[in-house]
mmCIF file of C-alpha atoms in Angstrom:
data_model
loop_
_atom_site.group_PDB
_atom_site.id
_atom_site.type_symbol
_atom_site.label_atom_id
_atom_site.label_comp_id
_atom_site.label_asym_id
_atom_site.label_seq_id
_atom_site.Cartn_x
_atom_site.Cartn_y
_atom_site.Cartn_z
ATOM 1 C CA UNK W 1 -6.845 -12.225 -0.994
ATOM 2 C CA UNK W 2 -6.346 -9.080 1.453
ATOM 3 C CA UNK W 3 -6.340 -6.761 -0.964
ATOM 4 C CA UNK W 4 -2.870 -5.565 -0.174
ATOM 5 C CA UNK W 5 -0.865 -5.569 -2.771
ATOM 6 C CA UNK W 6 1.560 -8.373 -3.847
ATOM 7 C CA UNK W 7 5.346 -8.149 -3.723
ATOM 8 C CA UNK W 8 6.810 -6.346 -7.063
ATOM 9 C CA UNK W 9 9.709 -6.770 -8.566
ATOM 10 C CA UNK W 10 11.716 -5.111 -12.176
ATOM 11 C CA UNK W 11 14.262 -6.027 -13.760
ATOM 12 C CA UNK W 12 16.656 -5.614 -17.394
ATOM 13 C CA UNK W 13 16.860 -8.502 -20.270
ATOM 14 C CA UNK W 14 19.429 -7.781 -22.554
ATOM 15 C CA UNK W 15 19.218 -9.079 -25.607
ATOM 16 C CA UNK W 16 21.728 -9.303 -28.670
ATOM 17 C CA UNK W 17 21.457 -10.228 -32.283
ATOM 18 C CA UNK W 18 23.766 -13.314 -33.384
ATOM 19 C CA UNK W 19 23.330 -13.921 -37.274
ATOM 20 C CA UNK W 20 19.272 -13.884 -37.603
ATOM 21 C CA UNK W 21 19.290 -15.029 -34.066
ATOM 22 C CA UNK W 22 18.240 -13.258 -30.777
ATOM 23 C CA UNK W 23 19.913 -14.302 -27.328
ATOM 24 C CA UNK W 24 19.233 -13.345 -24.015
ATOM 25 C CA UNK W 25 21.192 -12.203 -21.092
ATOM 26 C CA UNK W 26 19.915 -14.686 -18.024
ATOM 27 C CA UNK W 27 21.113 -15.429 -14.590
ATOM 28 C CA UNK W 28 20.855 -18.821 -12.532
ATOM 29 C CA UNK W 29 19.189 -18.211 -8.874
ATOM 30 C CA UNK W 30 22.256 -18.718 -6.675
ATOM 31 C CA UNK W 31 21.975 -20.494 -2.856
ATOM 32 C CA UNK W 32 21.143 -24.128 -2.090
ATOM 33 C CA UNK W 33 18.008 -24.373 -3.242
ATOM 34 C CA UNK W 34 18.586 -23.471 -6.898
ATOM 35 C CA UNK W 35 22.349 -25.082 -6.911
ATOM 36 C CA UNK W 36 20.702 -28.574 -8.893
ATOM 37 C CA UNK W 37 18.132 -27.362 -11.084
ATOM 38 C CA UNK W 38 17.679 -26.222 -14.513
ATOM 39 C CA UNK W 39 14.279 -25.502 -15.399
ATOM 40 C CA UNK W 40 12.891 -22.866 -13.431
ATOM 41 C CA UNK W 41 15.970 -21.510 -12.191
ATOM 42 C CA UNK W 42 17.205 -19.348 -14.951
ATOM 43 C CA UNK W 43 15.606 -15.473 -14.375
ATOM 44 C CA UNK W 44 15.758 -11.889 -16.034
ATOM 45 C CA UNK W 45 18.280 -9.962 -13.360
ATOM 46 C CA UNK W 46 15.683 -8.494 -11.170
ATOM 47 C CA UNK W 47 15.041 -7.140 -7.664
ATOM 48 C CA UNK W 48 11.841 -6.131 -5.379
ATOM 49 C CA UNK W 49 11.134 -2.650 -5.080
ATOM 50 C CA UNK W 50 9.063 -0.238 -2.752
ATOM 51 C CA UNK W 51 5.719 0.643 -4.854
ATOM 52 C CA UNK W 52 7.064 4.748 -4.066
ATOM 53 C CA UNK W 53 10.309 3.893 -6.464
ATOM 54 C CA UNK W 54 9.654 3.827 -10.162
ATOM 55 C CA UNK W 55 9.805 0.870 -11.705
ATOM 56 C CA UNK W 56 12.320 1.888 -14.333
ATOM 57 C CA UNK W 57 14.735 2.633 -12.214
ATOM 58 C CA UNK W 58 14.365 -0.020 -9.639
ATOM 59 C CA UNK W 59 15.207 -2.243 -12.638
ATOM 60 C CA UNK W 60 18.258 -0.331 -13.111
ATOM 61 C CA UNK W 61 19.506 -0.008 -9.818
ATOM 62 C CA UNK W 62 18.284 -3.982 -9.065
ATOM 63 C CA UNK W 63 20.832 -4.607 -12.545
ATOM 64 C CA UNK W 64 23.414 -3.270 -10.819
ATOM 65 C CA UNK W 65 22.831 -5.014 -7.865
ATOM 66 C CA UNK W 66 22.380 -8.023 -9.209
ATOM 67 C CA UNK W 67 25.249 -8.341 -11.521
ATOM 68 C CA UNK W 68 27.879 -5.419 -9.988
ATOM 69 C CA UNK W 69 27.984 -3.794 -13.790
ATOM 70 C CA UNK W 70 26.704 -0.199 -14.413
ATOM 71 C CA UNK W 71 22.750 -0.960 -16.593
ATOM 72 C CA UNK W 72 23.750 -0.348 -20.291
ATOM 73 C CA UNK W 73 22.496 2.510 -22.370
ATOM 74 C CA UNK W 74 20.075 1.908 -24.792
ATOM 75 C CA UNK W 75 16.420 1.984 -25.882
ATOM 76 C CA UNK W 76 14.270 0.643 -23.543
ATOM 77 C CA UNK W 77 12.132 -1.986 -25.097
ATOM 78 C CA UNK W 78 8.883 -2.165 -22.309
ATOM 79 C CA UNK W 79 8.224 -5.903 -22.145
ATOM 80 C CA UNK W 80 5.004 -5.570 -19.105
ATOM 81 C CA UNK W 81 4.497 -7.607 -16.478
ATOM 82 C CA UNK W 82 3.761 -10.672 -15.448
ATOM 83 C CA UNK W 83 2.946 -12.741 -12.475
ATOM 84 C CA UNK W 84 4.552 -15.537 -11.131
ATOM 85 C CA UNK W 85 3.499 -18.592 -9.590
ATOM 86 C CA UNK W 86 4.422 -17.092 -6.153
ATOM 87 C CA UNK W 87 2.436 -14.074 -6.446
ATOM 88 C CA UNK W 88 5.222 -11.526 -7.531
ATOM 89 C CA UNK W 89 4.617 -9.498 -10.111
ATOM 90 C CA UNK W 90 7.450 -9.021 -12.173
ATOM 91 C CA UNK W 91 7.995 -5.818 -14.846
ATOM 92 C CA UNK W 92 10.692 -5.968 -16.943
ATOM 93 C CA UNK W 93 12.335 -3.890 -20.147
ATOM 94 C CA UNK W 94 14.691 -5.554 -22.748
ATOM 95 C CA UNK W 95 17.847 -3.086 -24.259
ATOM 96 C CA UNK W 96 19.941 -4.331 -26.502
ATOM 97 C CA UNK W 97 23.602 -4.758 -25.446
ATOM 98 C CA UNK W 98 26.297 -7.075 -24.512
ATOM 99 C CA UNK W 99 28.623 -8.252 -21.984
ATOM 100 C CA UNK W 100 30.643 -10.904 -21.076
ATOM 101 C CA UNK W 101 29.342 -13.026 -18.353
ATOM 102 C CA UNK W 102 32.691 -13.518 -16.942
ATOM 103 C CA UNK W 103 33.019 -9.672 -15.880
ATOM 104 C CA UNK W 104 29.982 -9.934 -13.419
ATOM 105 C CA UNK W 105 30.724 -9.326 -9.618
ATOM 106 C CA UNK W 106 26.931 -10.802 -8.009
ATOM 107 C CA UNK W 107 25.710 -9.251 -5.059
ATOM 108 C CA UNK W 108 24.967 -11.918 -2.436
ATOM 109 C CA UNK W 109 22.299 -12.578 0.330
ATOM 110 C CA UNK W 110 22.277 -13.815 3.596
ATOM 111 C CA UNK W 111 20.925 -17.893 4.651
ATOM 112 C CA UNK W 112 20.761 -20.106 7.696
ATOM 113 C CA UNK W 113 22.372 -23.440 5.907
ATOM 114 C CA UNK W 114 21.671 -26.150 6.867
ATOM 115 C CA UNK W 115 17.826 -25.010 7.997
ATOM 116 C CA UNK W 116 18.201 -25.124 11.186
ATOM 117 C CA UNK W 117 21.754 -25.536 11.833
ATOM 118 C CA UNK W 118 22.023 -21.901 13.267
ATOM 119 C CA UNK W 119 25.551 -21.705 10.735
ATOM 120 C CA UNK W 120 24.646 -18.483 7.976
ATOM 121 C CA UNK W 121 26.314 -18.430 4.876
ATOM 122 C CA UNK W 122 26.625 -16.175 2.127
ATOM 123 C CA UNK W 123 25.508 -17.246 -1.223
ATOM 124 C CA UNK W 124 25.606 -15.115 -4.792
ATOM 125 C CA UNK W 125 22.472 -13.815 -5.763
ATOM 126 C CA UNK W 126 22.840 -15.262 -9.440
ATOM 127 C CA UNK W 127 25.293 -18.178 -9.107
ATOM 128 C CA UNK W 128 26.311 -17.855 -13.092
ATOM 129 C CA UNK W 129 24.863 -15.658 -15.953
ATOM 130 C CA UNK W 130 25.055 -16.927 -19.627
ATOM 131 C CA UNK W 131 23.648 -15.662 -23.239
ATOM 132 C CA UNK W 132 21.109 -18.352 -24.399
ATOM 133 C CA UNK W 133 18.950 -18.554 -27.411
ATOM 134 C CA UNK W 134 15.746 -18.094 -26.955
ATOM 135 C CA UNK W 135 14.842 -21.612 -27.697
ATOM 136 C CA UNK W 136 17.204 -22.356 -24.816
ATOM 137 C CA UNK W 137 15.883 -19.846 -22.941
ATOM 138 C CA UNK W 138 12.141 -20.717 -22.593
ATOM 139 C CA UNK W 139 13.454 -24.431 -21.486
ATOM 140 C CA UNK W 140 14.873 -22.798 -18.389
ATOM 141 C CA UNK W 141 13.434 -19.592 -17.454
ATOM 142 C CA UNK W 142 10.986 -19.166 -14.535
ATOM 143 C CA UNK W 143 7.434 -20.301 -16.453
ATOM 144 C CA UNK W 144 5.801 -16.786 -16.566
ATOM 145 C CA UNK W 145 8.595 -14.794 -17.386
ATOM 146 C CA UNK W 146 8.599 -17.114 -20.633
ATOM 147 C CA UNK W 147 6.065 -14.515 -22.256
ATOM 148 C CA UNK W 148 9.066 -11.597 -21.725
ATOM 149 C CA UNK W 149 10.586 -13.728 -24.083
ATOM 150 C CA UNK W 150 7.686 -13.795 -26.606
ATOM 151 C CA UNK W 151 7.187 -9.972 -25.912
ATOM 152 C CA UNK W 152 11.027 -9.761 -27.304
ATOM 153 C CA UNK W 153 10.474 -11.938 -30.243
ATOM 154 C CA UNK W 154 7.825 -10.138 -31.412
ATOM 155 C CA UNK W 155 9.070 -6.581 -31.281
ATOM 156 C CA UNK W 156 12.292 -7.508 -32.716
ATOM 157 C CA UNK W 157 11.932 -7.968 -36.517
#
């Protein structure tokens, strides 16, 4: 390794209490490469951030971003970090709120599709956002960000 540091990236999980259950607020990775799969394509809404911005509020401002709705208010539940299979290191904090999914407005990103077609297109950055249990949730989410969800579970009572 070089030493240099690795990208970062921070991010909000809501969460919201259904009967003795706990659900979680997760988005599907929009574009092409994401538009079949399941597993592995479900993620806490989360951006990259410049190691001079604060991590708290990168995750807020990356929420908005991400979704096009104001971050909720709320106690800030610090879930860590972890790092994923590509190297990022992801922090992340749950607060307890809800939304409907249908009021989202995703910001989008740039791609050259088809590779090498020299066409770009515009895709969402989350394709679709949905409450799942965490049962439900652990079966999709990106693998590492699994123990965000085991963080939750074991500060809520």
């Amino acid at each position: 390794m070089s030493g240099r540091p690795g990208k970062r990236s921070a991010g909000l999980l809501l969460f919201r209490r259904t009967g003795d259950d706990l659900e979680v607020l997760l988005g599907h990775m929009g574009g092409p490469l994401w538009a079949r799969r399941e597993a592995g394509a479900w993620t806490v809404p989360k951006g990259e951030y410049d190691p001079d911005e604060p991590a708290w509020e990168a995750a807020r401002r990356e929420f908005q971003e991400e979704l096009g709705l104001a971050p909720p208010d709320g106690e800030a539940v610090p879930l860590g970090e972890v790092r994923q299979a590509n190297g990022k290191t992801v922090t992340a904090w749950a607060v307890e709120a809800d939304l409907d999914p249908a009021t989202i407005s995703p910001g989008t990103f740039l791609l050259e599709w088809p590779p090498r077609s020299g066409r770009t297109r515009e895709f969402p950055e989350l394709d679709r956002v949905a409450w799942l249990g965490l049962d439900r949730a652990r079966e999709v989410i990106v693998r590492a960000q699994a123990a965000f969800l085991d963080r939750l579970a074991e500060h809520s009572p």
